[in-house]
Tab-separated table of C-alpha atoms and ligand atoms in Angstrom:
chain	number	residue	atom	x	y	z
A	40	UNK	CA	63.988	-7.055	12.839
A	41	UNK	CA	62.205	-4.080	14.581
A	42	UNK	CA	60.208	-3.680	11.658
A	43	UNK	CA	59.042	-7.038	11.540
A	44	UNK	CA	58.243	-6.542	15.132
A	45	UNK	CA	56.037	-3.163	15.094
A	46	UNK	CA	54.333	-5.304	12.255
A	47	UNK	CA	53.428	-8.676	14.759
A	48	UNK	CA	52.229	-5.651	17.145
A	49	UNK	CA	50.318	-4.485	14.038
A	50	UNK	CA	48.634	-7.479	13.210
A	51	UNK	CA	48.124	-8.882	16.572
A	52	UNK	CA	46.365	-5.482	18.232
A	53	UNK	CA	44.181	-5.035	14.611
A	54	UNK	CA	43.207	-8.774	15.171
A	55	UNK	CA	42.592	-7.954	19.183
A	56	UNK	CA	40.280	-4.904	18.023
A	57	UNK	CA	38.547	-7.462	15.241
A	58	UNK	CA	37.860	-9.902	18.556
A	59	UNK	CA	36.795	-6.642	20.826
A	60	UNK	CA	34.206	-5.946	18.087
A	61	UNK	CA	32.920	-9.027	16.974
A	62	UNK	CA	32.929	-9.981	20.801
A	63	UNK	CA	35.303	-12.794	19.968
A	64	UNK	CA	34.511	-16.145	22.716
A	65	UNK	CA	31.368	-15.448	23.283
A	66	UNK	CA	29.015	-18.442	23.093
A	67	UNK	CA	26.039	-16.070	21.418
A	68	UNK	CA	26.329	-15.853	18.000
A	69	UNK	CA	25.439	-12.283	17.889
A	70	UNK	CA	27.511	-9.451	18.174
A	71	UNK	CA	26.633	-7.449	21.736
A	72	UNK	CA	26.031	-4.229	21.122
A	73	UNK	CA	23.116	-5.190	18.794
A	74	UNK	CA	20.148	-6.626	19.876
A	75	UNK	CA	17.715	-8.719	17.407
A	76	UNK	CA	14.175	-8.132	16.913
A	77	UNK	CA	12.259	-10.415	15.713
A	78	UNK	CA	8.900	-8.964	13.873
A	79	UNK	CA	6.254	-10.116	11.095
A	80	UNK	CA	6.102	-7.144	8.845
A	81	UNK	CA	2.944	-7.756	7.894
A	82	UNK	CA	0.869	-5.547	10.612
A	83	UNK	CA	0.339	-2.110	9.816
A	84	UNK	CA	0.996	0.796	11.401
A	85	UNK	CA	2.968	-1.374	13.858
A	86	UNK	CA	4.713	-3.036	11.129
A	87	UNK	CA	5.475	-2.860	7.549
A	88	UNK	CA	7.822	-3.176	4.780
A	89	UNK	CA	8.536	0.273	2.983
A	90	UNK	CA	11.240	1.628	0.491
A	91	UNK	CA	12.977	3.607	3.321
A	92	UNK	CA	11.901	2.899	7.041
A	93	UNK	CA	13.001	3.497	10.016
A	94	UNK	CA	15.208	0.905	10.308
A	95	UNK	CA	16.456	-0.814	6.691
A	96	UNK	CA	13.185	-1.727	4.842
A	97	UNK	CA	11.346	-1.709	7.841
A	98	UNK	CA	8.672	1.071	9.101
A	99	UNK	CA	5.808	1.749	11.637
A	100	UNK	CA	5.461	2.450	14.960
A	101	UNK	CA	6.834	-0.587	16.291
A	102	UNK	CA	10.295	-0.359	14.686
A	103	UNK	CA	10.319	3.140	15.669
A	104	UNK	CA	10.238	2.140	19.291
A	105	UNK	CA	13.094	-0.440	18.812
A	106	UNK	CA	15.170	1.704	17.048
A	107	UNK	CA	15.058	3.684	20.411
A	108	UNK	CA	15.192	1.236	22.789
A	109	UNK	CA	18.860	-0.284	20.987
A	110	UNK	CA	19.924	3.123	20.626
A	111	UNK	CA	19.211	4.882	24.289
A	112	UNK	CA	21.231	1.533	25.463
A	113	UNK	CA	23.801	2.606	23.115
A	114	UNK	CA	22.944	-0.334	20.863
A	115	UNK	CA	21.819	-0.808	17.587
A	116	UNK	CA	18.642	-2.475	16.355
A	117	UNK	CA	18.289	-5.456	13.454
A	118	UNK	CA	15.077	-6.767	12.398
A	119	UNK	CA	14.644	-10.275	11.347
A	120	UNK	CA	11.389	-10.882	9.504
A	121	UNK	CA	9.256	-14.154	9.897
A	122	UNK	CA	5.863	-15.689	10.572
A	123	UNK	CA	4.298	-14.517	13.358
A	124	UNK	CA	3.893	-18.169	14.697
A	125	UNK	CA	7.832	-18.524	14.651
A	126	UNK	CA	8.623	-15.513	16.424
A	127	UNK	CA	7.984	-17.142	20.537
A	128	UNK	CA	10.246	-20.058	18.734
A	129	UNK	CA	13.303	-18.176	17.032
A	130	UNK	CA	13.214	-16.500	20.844
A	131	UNK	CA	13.549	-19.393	22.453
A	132	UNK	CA	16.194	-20.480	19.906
A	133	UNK	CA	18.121	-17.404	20.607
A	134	UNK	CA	17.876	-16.634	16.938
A	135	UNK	CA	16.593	-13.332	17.887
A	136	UNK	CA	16.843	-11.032	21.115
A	137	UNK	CA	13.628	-9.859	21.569
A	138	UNK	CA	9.814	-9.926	19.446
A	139	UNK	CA	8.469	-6.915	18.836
A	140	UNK	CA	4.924	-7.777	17.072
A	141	UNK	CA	2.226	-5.658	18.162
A	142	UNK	CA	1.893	-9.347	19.980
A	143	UNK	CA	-0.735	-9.296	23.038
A	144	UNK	CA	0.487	-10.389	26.279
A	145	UNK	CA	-1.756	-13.626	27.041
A	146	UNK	CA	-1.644	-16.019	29.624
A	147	UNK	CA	-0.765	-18.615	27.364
A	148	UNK	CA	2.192	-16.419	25.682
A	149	UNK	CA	3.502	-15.956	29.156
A	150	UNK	CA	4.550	-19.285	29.114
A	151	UNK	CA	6.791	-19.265	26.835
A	152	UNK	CA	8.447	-16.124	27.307
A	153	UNK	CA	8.118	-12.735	29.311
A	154	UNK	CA	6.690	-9.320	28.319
A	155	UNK	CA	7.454	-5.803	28.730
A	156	UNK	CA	5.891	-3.132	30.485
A	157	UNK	CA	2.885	-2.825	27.943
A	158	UNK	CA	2.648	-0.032	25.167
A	159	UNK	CA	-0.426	-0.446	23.424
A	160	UNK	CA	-4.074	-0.714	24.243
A	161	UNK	CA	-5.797	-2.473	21.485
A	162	UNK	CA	-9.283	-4.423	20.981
A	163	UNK	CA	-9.917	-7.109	18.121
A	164	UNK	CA	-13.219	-5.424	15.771
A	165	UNK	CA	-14.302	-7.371	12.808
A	166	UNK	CA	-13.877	-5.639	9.167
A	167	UNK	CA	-17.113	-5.843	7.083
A	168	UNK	CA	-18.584	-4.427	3.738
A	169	UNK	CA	-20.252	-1.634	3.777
A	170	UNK	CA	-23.804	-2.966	3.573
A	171	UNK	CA	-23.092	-5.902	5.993
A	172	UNK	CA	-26.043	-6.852	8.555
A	173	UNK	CA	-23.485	-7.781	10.919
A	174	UNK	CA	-23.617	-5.084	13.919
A	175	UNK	CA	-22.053	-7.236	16.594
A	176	UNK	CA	-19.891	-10.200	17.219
A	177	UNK	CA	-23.238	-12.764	17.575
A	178	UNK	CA	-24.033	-11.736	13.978
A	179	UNK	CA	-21.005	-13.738	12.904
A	180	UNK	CA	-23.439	-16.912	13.788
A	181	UNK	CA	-23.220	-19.014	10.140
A	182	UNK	CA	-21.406	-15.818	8.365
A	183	UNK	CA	-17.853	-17.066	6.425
A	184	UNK	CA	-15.505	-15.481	9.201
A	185	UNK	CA	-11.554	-14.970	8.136
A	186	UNK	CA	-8.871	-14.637	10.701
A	187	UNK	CA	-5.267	-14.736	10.515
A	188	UNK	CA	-3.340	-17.550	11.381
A	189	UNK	CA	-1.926	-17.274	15.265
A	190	UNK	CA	-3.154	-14.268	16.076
A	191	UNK	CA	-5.616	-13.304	19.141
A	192	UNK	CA	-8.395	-12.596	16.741
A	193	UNK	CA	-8.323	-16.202	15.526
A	194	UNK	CA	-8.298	-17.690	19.598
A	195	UNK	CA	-11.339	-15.057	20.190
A	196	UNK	CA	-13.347	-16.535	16.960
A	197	UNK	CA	-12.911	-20.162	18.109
A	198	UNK	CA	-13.466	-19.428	22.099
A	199	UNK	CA	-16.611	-17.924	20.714
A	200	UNK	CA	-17.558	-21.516	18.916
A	201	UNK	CA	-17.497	-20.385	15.025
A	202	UNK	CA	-15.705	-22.046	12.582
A	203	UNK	CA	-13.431	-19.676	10.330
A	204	UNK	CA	-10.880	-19.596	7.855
A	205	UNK	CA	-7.518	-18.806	8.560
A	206	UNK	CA	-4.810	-16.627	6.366
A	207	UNK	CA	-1.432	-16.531	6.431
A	208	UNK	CA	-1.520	-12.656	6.170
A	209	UNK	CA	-4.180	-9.587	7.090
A	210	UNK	CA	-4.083	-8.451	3.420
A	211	UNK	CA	-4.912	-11.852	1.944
A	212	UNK	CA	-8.049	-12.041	4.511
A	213	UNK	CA	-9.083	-8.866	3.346
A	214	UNK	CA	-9.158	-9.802	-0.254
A	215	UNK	CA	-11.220	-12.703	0.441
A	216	UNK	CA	-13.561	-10.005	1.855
A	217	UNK	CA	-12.907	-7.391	-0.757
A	218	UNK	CA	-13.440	-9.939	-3.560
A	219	UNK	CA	-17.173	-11.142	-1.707
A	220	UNK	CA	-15.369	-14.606	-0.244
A	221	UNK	CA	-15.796	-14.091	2.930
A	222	UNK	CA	-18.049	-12.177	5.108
A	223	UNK	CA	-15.992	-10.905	8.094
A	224	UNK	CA	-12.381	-10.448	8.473
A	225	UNK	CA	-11.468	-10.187	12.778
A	226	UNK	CA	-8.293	-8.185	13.510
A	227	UNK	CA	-6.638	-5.733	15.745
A	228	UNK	CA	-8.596	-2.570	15.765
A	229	UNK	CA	-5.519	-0.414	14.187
A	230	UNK	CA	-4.739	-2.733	11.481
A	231	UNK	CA	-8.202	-3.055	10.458
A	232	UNK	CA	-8.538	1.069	10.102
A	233	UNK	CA	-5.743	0.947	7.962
A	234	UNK	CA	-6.763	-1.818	5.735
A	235	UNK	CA	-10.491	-0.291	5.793
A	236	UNK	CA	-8.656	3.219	4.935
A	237	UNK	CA	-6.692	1.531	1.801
A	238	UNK	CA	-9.571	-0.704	0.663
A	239	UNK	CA	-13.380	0.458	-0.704
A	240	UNK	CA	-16.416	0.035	0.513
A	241	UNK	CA	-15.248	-1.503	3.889
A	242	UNK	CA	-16.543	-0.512	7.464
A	243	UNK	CA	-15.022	-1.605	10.935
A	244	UNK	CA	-17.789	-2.971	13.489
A	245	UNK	CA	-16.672	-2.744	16.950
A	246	UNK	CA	-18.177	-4.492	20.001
A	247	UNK	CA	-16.538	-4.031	23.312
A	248	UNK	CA	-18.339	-5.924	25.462
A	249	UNK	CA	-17.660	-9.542	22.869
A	250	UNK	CA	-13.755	-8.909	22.782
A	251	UNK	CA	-11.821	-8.110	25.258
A	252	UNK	CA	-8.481	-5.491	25.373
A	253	UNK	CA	-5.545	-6.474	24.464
A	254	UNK	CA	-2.211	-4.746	25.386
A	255	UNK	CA	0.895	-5.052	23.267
A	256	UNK	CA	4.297	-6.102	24.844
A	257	UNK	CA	7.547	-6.633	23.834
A	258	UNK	CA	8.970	-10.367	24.277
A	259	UNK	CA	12.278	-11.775	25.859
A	260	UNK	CA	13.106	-14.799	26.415
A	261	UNK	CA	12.289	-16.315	29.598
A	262	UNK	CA	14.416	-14.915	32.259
A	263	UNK	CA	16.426	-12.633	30.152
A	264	UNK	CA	15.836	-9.611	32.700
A	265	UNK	CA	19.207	-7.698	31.334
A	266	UNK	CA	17.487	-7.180	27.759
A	267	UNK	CA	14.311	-6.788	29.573
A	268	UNK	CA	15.590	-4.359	32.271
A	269	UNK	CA	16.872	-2.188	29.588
A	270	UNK	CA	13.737	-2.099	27.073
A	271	UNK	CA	11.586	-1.325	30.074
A	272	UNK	CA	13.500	1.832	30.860
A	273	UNK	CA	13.074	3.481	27.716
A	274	UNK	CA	9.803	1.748	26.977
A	275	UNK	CA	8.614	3.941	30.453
A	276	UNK	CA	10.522	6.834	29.112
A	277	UNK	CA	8.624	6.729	25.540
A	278	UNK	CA	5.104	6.438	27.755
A	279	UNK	CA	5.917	8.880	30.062
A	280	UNK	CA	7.241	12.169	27.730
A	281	UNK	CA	3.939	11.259	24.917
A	282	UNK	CA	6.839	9.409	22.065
A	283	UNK	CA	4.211	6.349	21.663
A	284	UNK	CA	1.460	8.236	21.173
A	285	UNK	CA	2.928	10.592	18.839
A	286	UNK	CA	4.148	7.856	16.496
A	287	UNK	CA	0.638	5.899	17.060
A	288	UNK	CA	-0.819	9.048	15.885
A	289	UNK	CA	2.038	9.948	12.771
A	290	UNK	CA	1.865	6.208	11.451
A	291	UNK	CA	-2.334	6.205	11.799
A	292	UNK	CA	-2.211	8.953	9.776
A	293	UNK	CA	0.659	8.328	7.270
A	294	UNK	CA	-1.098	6.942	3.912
B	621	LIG	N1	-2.127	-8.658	18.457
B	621	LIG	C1	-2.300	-9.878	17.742
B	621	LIG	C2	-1.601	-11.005	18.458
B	621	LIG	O1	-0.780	-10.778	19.281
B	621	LIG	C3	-1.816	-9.784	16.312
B	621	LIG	C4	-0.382	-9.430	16.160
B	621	LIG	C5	0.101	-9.557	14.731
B	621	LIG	N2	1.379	-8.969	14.578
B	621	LIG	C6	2.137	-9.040	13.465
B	621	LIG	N3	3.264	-8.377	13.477
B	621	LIG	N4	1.758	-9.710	12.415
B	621	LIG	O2	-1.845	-12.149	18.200
C-alpha cells in the first residue's frame, strides 16, 4: 500500500514537472521559455543556411543577435524558415514570436506589426557587370531590371516607374545577371557585396541620393510589448558595447 502510494506521488509530481515544462494550459502553442523567430535564410550575411551556424543550420549576423536576445532573457531561440512575404503573416498567426529578416521598418510594415529599436543602417545599390553603362539609378531607364519578390528594392524600382522582374530569391536574380539575362539586379547594399564577392565580373553601383536608407528592425506582433520590451534591452545592449558591429564586420568578412 505505501508503495503504491510513493509511486501515485511518483507519477503525479513527474507528470506536474512534464506540465511545468511544457507550460501545460496555456492557450499558445509554444513552450515559454523559447521564443520563435521567424527568418528567410536566404539574405546573406544577415541570413543563411550553413553546415554548423549559430543556431542549428542557421548562420549570420542576424541569428547571432537572436541567439542573444533569447538567451540574456534566459530563453532559447528557434528559427523557422519561410518566404519572406509570409513572415508579417505567420506573426500575425502567432506561428512565430518575432521576424528577424534584415526587414526595413516602413510605414507600410508598421501596419501590420511593430519594430524594434533599429540595428542596421542599410541602402538598396543595384548589382551590375563589370562593363555596365549604368552609373546611376536613371540609367535603369529601358535596362531588364531584377528584384526580389517583397523586398524594399522591388517597392523602390516600381515607385521609380520601371518595370522589372521579380525572383523568388537574391541568388536566382543574380544568375539571371551572371548568365547576361538581365541587366541590373537591386538589393540591400550588404547582400549585394557578398553576392558581388562570390560571383565574377560583377560591380555594385551605388547612388544615394535615388534610394533612400533603410534601417533594419526586428518585428512583433502588434502590441506584444513583453517580447518587445525584452529584445529592445539587449538589442540597446548589443549597440551600445560595439556586439553588432563586430558581427557586421566578422560575417562581411567570413567567405
Ligand atoms: N531589407 C529588405 C526588406 O526589408 C530585404 C530583406 C530580405 N530579407 C531576407 N531575410 N530575405 O524588404
Amino acid at each position: 500500500m505505501k508503495k503504491m502510494m510513493k509511486k501515485v506521488v511518483v507519477i503525479l509530481s513527474m507528470a506536474m514537472l512534464v506540465c511545468g515544462l511544457a507550460a501545460c494550459g496555456g492557450d499558445s502553442a509554444k513552450n515559454s521559455d523559447t521564443i520563435t523567430f521567424g527568418t528567410n535564410a536566404e539574405f546573406p550575411p544577415f541570413e543563411f543556411v550553413a553546415s554548423n551556424g549559430v543556431i542549428g543550420q542557421y548562420d549570420g549576423i542576424d541569428m547571432s543577435i537572436a541567439k542573444q536576445i533569447a538567451e540574456k532573457n534566459g530563453m532559447t531561440a528557434e528559427i523557422e524558415n519561410m518566404e519572406f512575404d509570409s513572415l508579417l503573416i505567420a506573426l500575425e498567426n502567432g506561428q512565430i514570436d518575432a521576424v528577424i529578416a534584415g526587414m526595413t521598418v516602413t510605414d507600410e510594415r508598421k501596419e501590420e506589426a511593430d519594430f524594434s529599436t533599429p540595428y542596421y543602417e542599410a541602402t538598396q545599390v543595384m548589382i551590375v557587370k563589370e562593363d555596365s553603362d549604368i552609373k546611376k539609378a536613371s540609367d535603369m531607364a529601358g535596362k531588364r531590371i531584377c528584384v526580389i519578390q517583397g523586398y524594399t528594392g522591388e517597392t523602390c524600382v516600381n515607385d521609380m516607374g520601371y518595370s522589372y522582374e521579380a525572383f523568388k530569391k537574391g541568388t536566382e536574380a543574380v544568375m539571371e545577371l551572371v548568365n547576361g539575362k538581365c541587366d541590373v539586379v537591386v538589393i540591400d547594399s550588404a547582400t549585394a557585396k557578398k553576392y558581388v564577392s562570390d560571383n565574377e565580373g560583377l560591380k555594385i553601383v551605388e547612388d544615394p541620393a535615388a534610394f533612400e536608407g533603410e534601417q533594419y528592425a526586428i518585428a512583433v506582433k502588434k502590441g506584444n510589448t513583453e517580447l518587445l520590451d525584452k529584445i529592445n534591452k539587449v538589442i540597446e545592449e548589443m549597440l551600445a558595447d560595439g556586439t553588432i558591429s563586430d558581427l557586421a564586420v566578422k560575417y562581411s568578412e567570413a567567405e
